[in-house]
Tab-separated table of C-alpha atoms in Angstrom:
chain	number	residue	atom	x	y	z
A	3	MET	CA	14.948	1.507	16.125
A	4	HIS	CA	12.692	-1.336	17.284
A	5	LYS	CA	8.993	-0.818	16.632
A	6	SER	CA	6.397	-3.023	18.268
A	7	VAL	CA	3.274	-4.417	16.653
A	8	PHE	CA	1.307	-2.532	19.300
A	9	SER	CA	2.640	0.884	18.216
A	10	ASP	CA	2.170	0.093	14.529
A	11	PHE	CA	-1.376	-1.188	15.045
A	12	PHE	CA	-2.302	1.694	17.341
A	13	SER	CA	-0.886	4.266	14.909
A	14	LEU	CA	-2.732	2.706	11.976
A	15	CYS	CA	-6.066	2.531	13.813
A	16	ALA	CA	-5.627	6.034	15.201
A	17	ALA	CA	-4.872	7.413	11.732
A	18	ILE	CA	-7.878	5.683	10.177
A	19	ILE	CA	-10.242	6.815	12.939
A	20	SER	CA	-8.873	10.365	12.846
A	21	CYS	CA	-9.328	10.558	9.083
A	22	ALA	CA	-12.846	9.165	9.392
A	23	ILE	CA	-13.843	11.680	12.070
A	24	VAL	CA	-12.250	14.587	10.177
A	25	CYS	CA	-14.065	13.531	6.992
A	26	VAL	CA	-17.347	13.364	8.895
A	27	ALA	CA	-16.678	16.827	10.341
A	28	VAL	CA	-15.900	18.260	6.892
A	29	VAL	CA	-19.021	16.677	5.415
A	30	LEU	CA	-21.057	18.075	8.311
A	31	LEU	CA	-19.670	21.559	7.681
A	32	VAL	CA	-20.328	21.369	3.944
A	33	VAL	CA	-23.858	20.008	4.401
A	34	SER	CA	-24.632	22.609	7.080
A	35	SER	CA	-23.276	25.383	4.882
A	36	GLU	CA	-25.322	24.267	1.887
A	37	PHE	CA	-28.410	23.899	4.035
A	38	TYR	CA	-27.912	27.414	5.395
A	39	LYS	CA	-27.459	28.780	1.874
A	40	SER	CA	-30.624	26.996	0.763
A	41	GLU	CA	-32.488	28.529	3.689
A	42	ARG	CA	-31.207	32.015	2.803
A	43	LYS	CA	-32.214	31.554	-0.834
A	44	SER	CA	-35.724	30.468	0.139
A	45	TYR	CA	-35.989	33.427	2.500
A	46	ILE	CA	-34.995	35.890	-0.252
A	47	LEU	CA	-37.316	34.269	-2.788
A	48	ASP	CA	-40.202	34.538	-0.361
A	49	ASN	CA	-39.685	38.343	-0.114
A	50	ILE	CA	-38.523	39.383	-3.595
A	51	ASP	CA	-41.841	38.492	-5.217
A	52	ASP	CA	-43.752	41.105	-3.209
A	53	VAL	CA	-41.187	43.796	-3.956
A	54	MET	CA	-41.127	42.926	-7.667
A	55	SER	CA	-44.955	43.023	-7.825
A	56	ALA	CA	-44.973	46.451	-6.179
A	57	THR	CA	-42.312	47.630	-8.639
A	58	GLN	CA	-44.254	46.410	-11.668
A	59	LEU	CA	-47.475	48.005	-10.372
A	60	SER	CA	-45.721	51.354	-9.779
A	61	ILE	CA	-44.174	51.443	-13.263
A	62	ALA	CA	-47.480	50.452	-14.851
A	63	SER	CA	-49.449	53.146	-12.989
A	64	SER	CA	-46.983	56.006	-13.495
A	65	GLY	CA	-45.690	54.976	-16.919
A	66	SER	CA	-42.091	55.215	-15.687
A	67	VAL	CA	-39.904	54.462	-12.702
A	68	ASP	CA	-40.964	56.538	-9.701
A	69	ALA	CA	-37.641	56.454	-7.849
A	70	ASP	CA	-38.861	58.226	-4.693
A	71	PHE	CA	-41.889	55.994	-4.277
A	72	LEU	CA	-39.932	52.797	-4.995
A	73	GLU	CA	-37.142	53.865	-2.683
A	74	ASP	CA	-39.631	54.162	0.173
A	75	VAL	CA	-41.037	50.728	-0.726
A	76	TYR	CA	-37.545	49.172	-0.878
A	77	LEU	CA	-36.434	50.826	2.382
A	78	THR	CA	-39.517	49.573	4.163
A	79	ALA	CA	-38.901	46.046	2.848
A	80	THR	CA	-35.224	46.219	3.860
A	81	ASP	CA	-36.096	47.336	7.393
A	82	THR	CA	-38.396	44.343	7.689
A	83	THR	CA	-36.251	41.667	5.992
A	84	GLU	CA	-32.659	43.056	6.059
A	85	ILE	CA	-32.551	42.345	2.319
A	86	VAL	CA	-31.026	45.005	0.052
A	87	PHE	CA	-33.193	45.561	-3.054
A	88	THR	CA	-31.838	47.158	-6.239
A	89	LEU	CA	-33.652	47.990	-9.498
A	90	THR	CA	-31.661	48.504	-12.723
A	91	ASP	CA	-32.544	49.289	-16.293
A	92	SER	CA	-31.808	46.986	-19.215
A	93	ASP	CA	-28.156	48.087	-19.242
A	94	GLY	CA	-27.661	47.234	-15.565
A	95	VAL	CA	-27.552	50.863	-14.337
A	96	ALA	CA	-28.990	51.107	-10.799
A	97	LEU	CA	-32.191	53.178	-10.707
A	98	VAL	CA	-33.365	52.525	-7.145
A	99	CYS	CA	-31.521	50.984	-4.144
A	100	SER	CA	-32.663	50.309	-0.600
A	101	GLU	CA	-29.255	50.813	0.928
A	102	ALA	CA	-29.429	53.338	3.773
A	103	PRO	CA	-28.869	56.925	2.496
A	104	PRO	CA	-26.622	58.191	1.154
A	105	CYS	CA	-26.721	55.228	-1.306
A	106	SER	CA	-23.556	54.607	-3.244
A	107	HIS	CA	-25.141	52.182	-5.730
A	108	THR	CA	-27.597	54.476	-7.572
A	109	GLY	CA	-26.215	55.261	-10.990
A	110	ARG	CA	-23.623	52.468	-10.878
A	111	LYS	CA	-23.674	49.712	-13.443
A	112	ILE	CA	-23.674	45.964	-12.869
A	113	GLY	CA	-21.286	44.080	-15.135
A	114	GLU	CA	-22.346	42.539	-18.438
A	115	ASP	CA	-21.186	39.051	-17.328
A	116	THR	CA	-23.635	39.130	-14.446
A	117	LEU	CA	-26.498	40.426	-16.590
A	118	LYS	CA	-25.994	37.615	-19.108
A	119	LYS	CA	-26.649	35.056	-16.343
A	120	ILE	CA	-30.000	36.567	-15.382
A	121	THR	CA	-33.123	35.247	-17.098
A	122	GLU	CA	-36.804	35.506	-16.393
A	123	SER	CA	-36.549	32.202	-14.511
A	124	GLY	CA	-34.217	33.803	-11.995
A	125	PHE	CA	-30.617	33.930	-10.845
A	126	TYR	CA	-28.877	32.960	-7.613
A	127	GLU	CA	-25.263	33.554	-6.632
A	128	LEU	CA	-23.133	34.193	-3.569
A	129	SER	CA	-20.900	37.036	-4.717
A	130	SER	CA	-20.349	40.777	-4.806
A	131	LEU	CA	-21.834	40.970	-8.333
A	132	ASP	CA	-18.495	41.897	-9.910
A	133	HIS	CA	-17.767	44.298	-7.001
A	134	PHE	CA	-21.059	46.120	-7.354
A	135	TYR	CA	-21.407	45.546	-3.599
A	136	GLU	CA	-18.527	46.119	-1.245
A	137	SER	CA	-19.054	42.697	0.407
A	138	THR	CA	-20.304	39.282	-0.585
A	139	LEU	CA	-24.080	38.796	-0.528
A	140	PHE	CA	-26.585	36.059	-1.220
A	141	ASN	CA	-28.018	37.433	-4.450
A	142	VAL	CA	-31.293	36.604	-6.156
A	143	ALA	CA	-32.212	38.452	-9.375
A	144	TYR	CA	-34.990	38.449	-11.952
A	145	LYS	CA	-35.398	40.030	-15.351
A	146	PHE	CA	-38.842	41.349	-16.183
A	147	TYR	CA	-40.535	43.515	-18.803
A	148	GLN	CA	-42.919	46.382	-18.185
A	149	ASP	CA	-44.460	48.601	-20.862
A	150	GLY	CA	-41.964	47.193	-23.377
A	151	ASN	CA	-38.893	47.993	-21.284
A	152	ALA	CA	-36.568	45.471	-19.626
A	153	TYR	CA	-35.635	45.770	-15.984
A	154	TYR	CA	-33.576	43.795	-13.471
A	155	ILE	CA	-34.407	43.521	-9.800
A	156	PHE	CA	-31.776	42.309	-7.323
A	157	ALA	CA	-32.239	41.153	-3.752
A	158	GLY	CA	-29.105	40.678	-1.660
A	159	LEU	CA	-28.699	39.362	1.872
A	160	SER	CA	-25.462	39.708	3.823
A	161	ASP	CA	-23.374	36.543	4.293
A	162	GLU	CA	-22.062	37.689	7.679
A	163	PRO	CA	-24.574	35.478	9.528
A	164	LEU	CA	-23.299	32.531	7.490
A	165	LYS	CA	-19.711	33.310	8.441
A	166	ALA	CA	-20.686	33.616	12.083
A	167	TYR	CA	-22.710	30.396	11.869
A	168	LEU	CA	-19.836	28.516	10.230
A	169	SER	CA	-17.384	29.924	12.763
A	170	ARG	CA	-19.532	28.703	15.656
A	171	LEU	CA	-20.088	25.365	13.901
A	172	ILE	CA	-16.360	24.896	13.282
A	173	THR	CA	-15.644	25.652	16.941
A	174	VAL	CA	-18.270	23.151	18.125
A	175	VAL	CA	-17.185	20.486	15.644
A	176	ALA	CA	-13.497	20.982	16.485
A	177	ALA	CA	-14.195	20.703	20.222
A	178	ALA	CA	-16.382	17.639	19.696
A	179	THR	CA	-13.749	16.099	17.435
A	180	VAL	CA	-11.026	16.580	20.046
A	181	ILE	CA	-13.201	15.101	22.789
A	182	ILE	CA	-14.298	12.152	20.625
A	183	LEU	CA	-10.753	11.461	19.447
A	184	GLY	CA	-9.487	11.583	23.010
A	185	ALA	CA	-12.133	9.127	24.177
A	186	VAL	CA	-11.601	6.897	21.141
A	187	PHE	CA	-7.805	6.863	21.601
A	188	VAL	CA	-8.143	5.906	25.271
A	189	ALA	CA	-10.587	3.116	24.388
A	190	LEU	CA	-8.454	2.041	21.433
A	191	TYR	CA	-5.338	1.907	23.614
A	192	ALA	CA	-7.120	-0.282	26.165
A	193	ILE	CA	-8.600	-2.583	23.508
A	194	ILE	CA	-5.326	-3.058	21.628
A	195	LYS	CA	-3.467	-3.511	24.926
A	196	ARG	CA	-5.837	-6.332	25.822
A	197	PHE	CA	-5.695	-7.589	22.243
A	198	MET	CA	-1.894	-7.872	22.476
A	199	ILE	CA	-1.850	-9.913	25.709
A	200	PRO	CA	-2.198	-13.330	24.008
A	201	ILE	CA	0.312	-12.295	21.343
A	202	ARG	CA	2.873	-11.408	24.028
A	203	GLU	CA	2.130	-14.652	25.859
A	204	MET	CA	2.699	-16.661	22.689
A	205	THR	CA	5.844	-14.678	21.854
A	206	PHE	CA	7.389	-15.378	25.264
A	207	ALA	CA	6.281	-19.008	25.053
A	208	ALA	CA	7.854	-19.418	21.605
A	209	LYS	CA	11.079	-17.935	22.988
A	210	ARG	CA	11.008	-20.403	25.902
A	211	PHE	CA	10.340	-23.287	23.534
A	212	GLY	CA	13.247	-22.158	21.370
A	213	GLU	CA	15.507	-22.256	24.445
A	214	GLY	CA	14.372	-25.787	25.233
A	215	ASP	CA	12.058	-24.951	28.151
A	216	PHE	CA	8.759	-26.767	27.574
A	217	SER	CA	7.574	-26.721	31.192
A	218	LYS	CA	5.089	-23.850	30.843
A	219	LYS	CA	2.454	-23.896	28.142
A	220	VAL	CA	0.414	-21.036	26.654
A	221	TYR	CA	-3.009	-20.347	28.129
A	222	VAL	CA	-5.428	-18.369	25.931
A	223	PRO	CA	-9.070	-18.803	27.037
A	224	GLU	CA	-10.591	-17.159	23.949
A	225	GLN	CA	-12.081	-19.607	21.453
A	226	ASN	CA	-10.875	-17.707	18.394
A	227	GLU	CA	-7.840	-17.596	16.122
A	228	PHE	CA	-5.607	-16.737	19.098
A	229	GLY	CA	-6.904	-19.742	21.011
A	230	PHE	CA	-6.323	-21.966	17.977
A	231	LEU	CA	-2.776	-20.588	17.569
A	232	ALA	CA	-2.052	-21.087	21.280
A	233	ASN	CA	-3.230	-24.707	21.071
A	234	SER	CA	-1.047	-25.218	18.003
A	235	LEU	CA	1.955	-23.799	19.893
A	236	ASN	CA	1.250	-26.101	22.835
A	237	GLU	CA	0.974	-29.098	20.498
A	238	MET	CA	4.243	-28.059	18.866
A	239	ALA	CA	5.855	-27.789	22.318
A	240	VAL	CA	4.646	-31.286	23.227
A	241	SER	CA	6.015	-32.614	19.943
A	242	LEU	CA	9.345	-30.821	20.409
A	243	GLU	CA	9.562	-32.053	23.990
A	244	ALA	CA	8.947	-35.600	22.810
A	245	GLN	CA	11.553	-35.219	20.091
A	246	GLU	CA	14.027	-33.812	22.598
A	247	GLU	CA	13.421	-36.764	24.928
A	248	SER	CA	13.746	-39.098	21.946
A	249	ARG	CA	17.008	-37.414	20.977
A	250	LYS	CA	18.413	-37.741	24.482
A	251	SER	CA	17.292	-41.361	24.646
A	252	PHE	CA	18.772	-41.991	21.196
A	253	VAL	CA	22.139	-40.508	22.170
A	254	SER	CA	22.114	-42.481	25.406
A	255	ASN	CA	21.248	-45.736	23.628
A	256	VAL	CA	23.799	-45.172	20.879
A	257	SER	CA	26.452	-44.420	23.477
A	258	HIS	CA	25.584	-47.608	25.336
A	259	GLU	CA	25.452	-49.779	22.212
A	260	LEU	CA	28.786	-48.420	20.979
A	261	LYS	CA	30.460	-48.604	24.371
A	262	THR	CA	29.825	-52.311	24.951
A	263	PRO	CA	31.505	-53.745	21.811
A	264	MET	CA	34.265	-51.131	21.881
A	265	THR	CA	35.071	-52.031	25.479
A	266	THR	CA	35.161	-55.704	24.525
A	267	ILE	CA	37.356	-55.030	21.489
A	268	GLY	CA	39.702	-52.772	23.452
A	269	GLY	CA	40.021	-55.261	26.328
A	270	PHE	CA	40.858	-58.229	24.149
A	271	VAL	CA	43.261	-56.290	21.905
A	272	ASP	CA	45.078	-54.884	24.950
A	273	GLY	CA	45.208	-58.400	26.442
A	274	ILE	CA	46.808	-59.726	23.261
A	275	LEU	CA	49.309	-56.851	23.044
A	276	ASP	CA	50.447	-56.950	26.680
A	277	GLY	CA	50.644	-60.750	26.777
A	278	THR	CA	47.829	-61.284	29.263
A	279	ILE	CA	46.140	-63.545	26.711
A	280	PRO	CA	48.441	-66.416	25.725
A	281	PRO	CA	49.242	-66.944	22.032
A	282	SER	CA	47.249	-70.148	21.997
A	283	LYS	CA	44.078	-68.130	22.695
A	284	HIS	CA	44.775	-65.309	20.213
A	285	LYS	CA	42.695	-66.833	17.414
A	286	TYR	CA	39.764	-67.507	19.706
A	287	TYR	CA	39.666	-63.942	21.010
A	288	LEU	CA	40.330	-62.427	17.586
A	289	HIS	CA	37.148	-64.179	16.386
A	290	ILE	CA	35.280	-62.456	19.241
A	291	VAL	CA	36.827	-59.133	18.220
A	292	SER	CA	35.769	-59.770	14.597
A	293	ASP	CA	32.185	-60.497	15.728
A	294	GLU	CA	32.096	-57.275	17.734
A	295	VAL	CA	33.428	-55.321	14.742
A	296	ASP	CA	30.635	-56.830	12.612
A	297	ARG	CA	28.157	-55.821	15.308
A	298	LEU	CA	29.479	-52.246	15.228
A	299	SER	CA	29.261	-52.230	11.437
A	300	ARG	CA	25.630	-53.403	11.521
A	301	LEU	CA	24.788	-50.782	14.126
A	302	VAL	CA	26.285	-47.920	12.128
A	303	ARG	CA	24.725	-49.149	8.868
A	304	SER	CA	21.303	-49.482	10.472
A	305	MET	CA	21.549	-46.012	12.013
A	306	LEU	CA	22.478	-44.496	8.657
A	307	ASN	CA	19.569	-46.257	6.947
A	308	ILE	CA	17.071	-45.016	9.532
A	309	SER	CA	18.395	-41.469	9.167
A	310	LYS	CA	17.958	-41.676	5.397
A	311	TYR	CA	14.423	-43.040	5.662
A	312	GLU	CA	13.282	-40.377	8.137
A	313	ALA	CA	15.030	-37.527	6.311
A	314	GLY	CA	13.368	-38.524	3.036
A	315	GLU	CA	16.745	-38.992	1.366
A	316	MET	CA	15.966	-42.561	0.370
A	317	GLN	CA	14.409	-42.425	-3.086
A	318	LEU	CA	11.715	-44.978	-3.834
A	319	SER	CA	11.912	-46.902	-7.078
A	320	THR	CA	8.486	-48.495	-7.163
A	321	GLU	CA	7.368	-51.149	-9.607
A	322	ASN	CA	4.886	-54.013	-9.829
A	323	PHE	CA	6.329	-57.333	-8.611
A	324	ASP	CA	5.315	-60.649	-7.088
A	325	LEU	CA	6.116	-60.855	-3.362
A	326	MET	CA	6.156	-64.648	-3.154
A	327	PRO	CA	9.606	-65.318	-4.724
A	328	ILE	CA	11.150	-62.784	-2.309
A	329	LEU	CA	9.409	-64.440	0.633
A	330	VAL	CA	10.491	-67.944	-0.379
A	331	LYS	CA	14.139	-66.920	-0.865
A	332	THR	CA	14.142	-65.168	2.511
A	333	VAL	CA	12.769	-68.242	4.303
A	334	LEU	CA	15.441	-70.414	2.600
A	335	ILE	CA	18.160	-68.113	3.994
A	336	PHE	CA	17.085	-69.187	7.518
A	337	GLU	CA	16.494	-72.830	6.531
A	338	GLN	CA	19.176	-74.221	8.862
A	339	ARG	CA	17.871	-72.381	11.947
A	340	ILE	CA	14.290	-73.299	11.028
A	341	ASP	CA	15.270	-76.997	10.817
A	342	GLU	CA	17.154	-76.790	14.120
A	343	LYS	CA	14.023	-75.508	15.853
A	344	GLN	CA	11.749	-77.900	13.918
A	345	VAL	CA	9.554	-74.983	12.868
A	346	GLU	CA	6.503	-75.519	10.633
A	347	ILE	CA	6.172	-72.962	7.813
A	348	ARG	CA	2.583	-72.147	6.810
A	349	GLY	CA	1.164	-70.148	3.915
A	350	ILE	CA	4.330	-70.152	1.832
A	351	ASP	CA	2.508	-71.959	-0.980
A	352	HIS	CA	0.224	-68.986	-1.681
A	353	GLY	CA	-0.177	-68.048	-5.342
A	354	ARG	CA	1.047	-64.789	-6.843
A	355	PHE	CA	0.685	-61.720	-4.602
A	356	MET	CA	1.368	-58.509	-6.518
A	357	LEU	CA	2.665	-55.368	-4.819
A	358	ASN	CA	3.523	-51.900	-6.086
A	359	ALA	CA	6.552	-50.850	-4.030
A	360	ASP	CA	10.329	-50.629	-4.017
A	361	PRO	CA	11.518	-54.281	-4.374
A	362	ASP	CA	14.844	-53.780	-2.575
A	363	LEU	CA	13.288	-52.049	0.416
A	364	THR	CA	10.497	-54.616	0.530
A	365	LYS	CA	13.164	-57.342	0.704
A	366	GLN	CA	14.619	-55.521	3.737
A	367	VAL	CA	11.176	-55.504	5.407
A	368	ILE	CA	10.582	-59.199	4.738
A	369	TYR	CA	14.110	-60.153	5.849
A	370	ASN	CA	13.858	-58.251	9.150
A	371	LEU	CA	10.399	-59.624	9.980
A	372	VAL	CA	11.269	-63.206	9.059
A	373	GLU	CA	14.543	-62.953	10.998
A	374	ASN	CA	12.605	-61.657	13.998
A	375	ALA	CA	10.103	-64.522	13.700
A	376	VAL	CA	12.869	-67.150	13.435
A	377	LYS	CA	14.645	-65.731	16.502
A	378	PHE	CA	11.624	-65.848	18.787
A	379	VAL	CA	9.574	-68.810	17.517
A	380	ASP	CA	9.430	-71.591	20.074
A	381	LYS	CA	10.922	-75.009	19.337
A	382	GLY	CA	8.447	-77.136	17.428
A	383	GLY	CA	6.309	-74.074	16.764
A	384	TYR	CA	5.206	-72.446	13.533
A	385	ILE	CA	5.701	-69.383	11.357
A	386	ALA	CA	2.603	-68.495	9.336
A	387	PHE	CA	2.204	-66.121	6.388
A	388	ASP	CA	-1.161	-64.694	5.463
A	389	PHE	CA	-2.154	-62.398	2.583
A	390	ASP	CA	-5.256	-60.259	2.145
A	391	THR	CA	-6.646	-57.066	0.597
A	392	SER	CA	-8.137	-54.167	2.594
A	393	PRO	CA	-11.417	-52.405	1.615
A	394	ASP	CA	-9.424	-49.435	0.293
A	395	GLY	CA	-7.474	-51.679	-2.089
A	396	MET	CA	-4.208	-51.954	-0.105
A	397	SER	CA	-2.451	-55.311	0.099
A	398	ILE	CA	-2.061	-56.799	3.593
A	399	VAL	CA	0.775	-59.110	4.632
A	400	ARG	CA	0.778	-60.875	8.025
A	401	ILE	CA	3.711	-62.773	9.548
A	402	ARG	CA	2.931	-64.710	12.742
A	403	ASN	CA	5.160	-66.882	14.886
A	404	SER	CA	4.210	-68.977	17.869
A	405	GLY	CA	6.070	-68.468	21.086
A	406	GLU	CA	6.188	-66.468	24.268
A	407	GLY	CA	4.631	-63.357	22.693
A	408	LEU	CA	4.801	-59.774	23.911
A	409	LYS	CA	3.579	-58.212	27.105
A	410	ALA	CA	0.978	-55.452	26.916
A	411	ASN	CA	3.531	-52.770	27.861
A	412	GLU	CA	5.961	-53.992	25.198
A	413	ILE	CA	3.658	-53.812	22.160
A	414	CYS	CA	3.748	-49.987	21.933
A	415	LYS	CA	7.562	-49.944	22.085
A	416	VAL	CA	8.658	-52.646	19.649
A	417	PHE	CA	9.195	-50.134	16.810
A	418	ASP	CA	11.284	-47.763	18.952
A	419	ARG	CA	14.982	-47.499	18.221
A	420	PHE	CA	17.215	-49.761	20.320
A	421	TYR	CA	14.245	-51.198	22.166
A	422	LYS	CA	14.663	-54.846	23.104
A	423	THR	CA	12.191	-56.844	25.139
A	424	ASP	CA	13.279	-58.733	28.204
A	425	ALA	CA	13.034	-61.983	26.289
A	426	SER	CA	15.033	-60.702	23.341
A	427	ARG	CA	17.896	-59.596	25.567
A	428	GLY	CA	18.407	-63.199	26.584
A	429	ILE	CA	17.758	-64.774	23.164
A	430	ASP	CA	19.319	-62.241	20.752
A	431	LYS	CA	22.836	-61.327	21.824
A	432	THR	CA	23.940	-59.790	18.508
A	433	GLY	CA	20.957	-57.582	17.642
A	434	VAL	CA	20.989	-53.856	18.298
A	435	GLY	CA	17.228	-53.225	18.432
A	436	LEU	CA	16.978	-51.376	15.109
A	437	GLY	CA	15.464	-54.010	12.806
A	438	LEU	CA	11.808	-53.291	13.535
A	439	SER	CA	12.450	-49.544	13.577
A	440	ILE	CA	13.850	-49.850	10.040
A	441	VAL	CA	10.787	-51.869	8.986
A	442	SER	CA	8.451	-49.177	10.360
A	443	SER	CA	10.366	-46.408	8.567
A	444	ILE	CA	10.282	-48.235	5.216
A	445	ILE	CA	6.539	-48.965	5.442
A	446	LYS	CA	5.762	-45.338	6.336
A	447	LEU	CA	7.995	-44.188	3.475
A	448	HIS	CA	5.700	-46.165	1.148
A	449	GLY	CA	2.581	-44.608	2.688
A	450	GLY	CA	1.568	-47.879	4.320
A	451	GLU	CA	0.903	-48.919	7.917
A	452	ILE	CA	2.361	-51.518	10.235
A	453	LEU	CA	1.043	-52.889	13.506
A	454	VAL	CA	1.718	-55.755	15.894
A	455	ARG	CA	-0.610	-58.147	17.722
A	456	SER	CA	0.300	-60.604	20.422
A	457	GLU	CA	-1.274	-63.160	22.712
A	458	PRO	CA	1.044	-63.957	25.637
A	459	ASN	CA	2.476	-67.496	25.490
A	460	GLU	CA	0.749	-68.065	22.143
A	461	TYR	CA	1.933	-65.879	19.246
A	462	VAL	CA	3.237	-62.555	17.885
A	463	GLU	CA	1.901	-61.252	14.565
A	464	PHE	CA	3.175	-58.329	12.480
A	465	GLU	CA	0.845	-56.891	9.838
A	466	PHE	CA	1.814	-54.302	7.221
A	467	THR	CA	0.120	-52.779	4.170
A	468	LEU	CA	1.523	-51.716	0.800
A	469	LYS	CA	-0.068	-50.653	-2.459
A	470	THR	CA	-1.468	-53.452	-4.564
A	471	GLY	CA	0.390	-54.096	-7.793
A	472	GLU	CA	-1.198	-54.741	-11.155
A	473	ARG	CA	-0.912	-58.170	-12.676
A	474	GLU	CA	0.998	-58.224	-15.919
A	475	ILE	CA	-1.284	-58.527	-18.958
A	476	PRO	CA	0.151	-60.936	-21.552
A	477	PRO	CA	0.677	-59.350	-24.976
A	478	ASP	CA	-1.820	-60.090	-27.736
A	479	LYS	CA	-0.802	-62.976	-29.972
């Protein structure tokens, strides 16, 4: 059976509040009862002293216990105070009792266990004195000596008023508890109901986001944890929406990039097979087919590399190395195209420049950036390399080429997959628009940064950072 957070939270709060109120009620009853008992004890103590003084004076004047006289004294005191007074000898046998005649206590004996508890400092107990009385009384007793004989005097007050008081108190407390709990439960229900509104909103929003609907965001006006969570959900939705758009764009671009060479390959192969293309042209068109196959191979390889970089499957094997030999070898690879364009190479004669990175992946970065510079440098222009160190100790590499440059709206897109500027579509017929995306992924994998600057009709400059490598220390001779 499905249980909601609301029912669980309400049940928990209701149980805690109920227990708290019941505990308060019990404590109130106990405290009230003890206070009442204390009041009864004080009341008895205030009256027993006078009766005990009269008893001692009577025994001293007559030399013995004058039962008739003391009975009249005790009865008068009982009529005034409602306290039952009893006088016993040293063995606990009742000599005088103020119970209304005929008294059933005179001549009866109070138990030894009770007598042992009584001292000259007094005794207090709520009991029937080992069934000496037929009902429970508040009992106060003293032991005293007169003319060398020991006596006990007892003063007992009925506990019926206490029972009635507690009964009324329990009724009042129970009624108040029910009313308070009812009011608290209504308020608690309303508070939790309101408390759950943002949770429900975020739950429904998360469900919509999971189904791919990012059109409606979560609105939680409270500036608390719920507001923070709602903002986080909205940010997640924006990120997921962007990723979904990127995925759709990626699929569309991949489909387009694959369709073009496959259409070309299929058309030429069909033309060769059905005889549309004469045998004398077979070799020419087979070269075109081979170029398109190479283009497909580069596309698939680049896509796989990007997927590995972004998924974190590409393991870095970092070490300290000098970047300059890699840079020189890369420039020599494009020597023919550089000579054809009469390009001036600057900064290649820089001394050692140590990096701490993966050498193979760094070669891929340098190759892609140099290839990009060679493609788009203008005839008679230059390609310049610059090296620096940032304040935080990272090494900075800049590769600049003169030429047409990038437009302002193109700079933010150059690292996107399959993106090709208007100029590159006319100049670079074989590229698939993944080179700079691969460069960006590799740099980020190293924890570095890459950015691009451009001045239209003047230059394009790519700048990236990697960790600085330590120079090798020659061994001691």
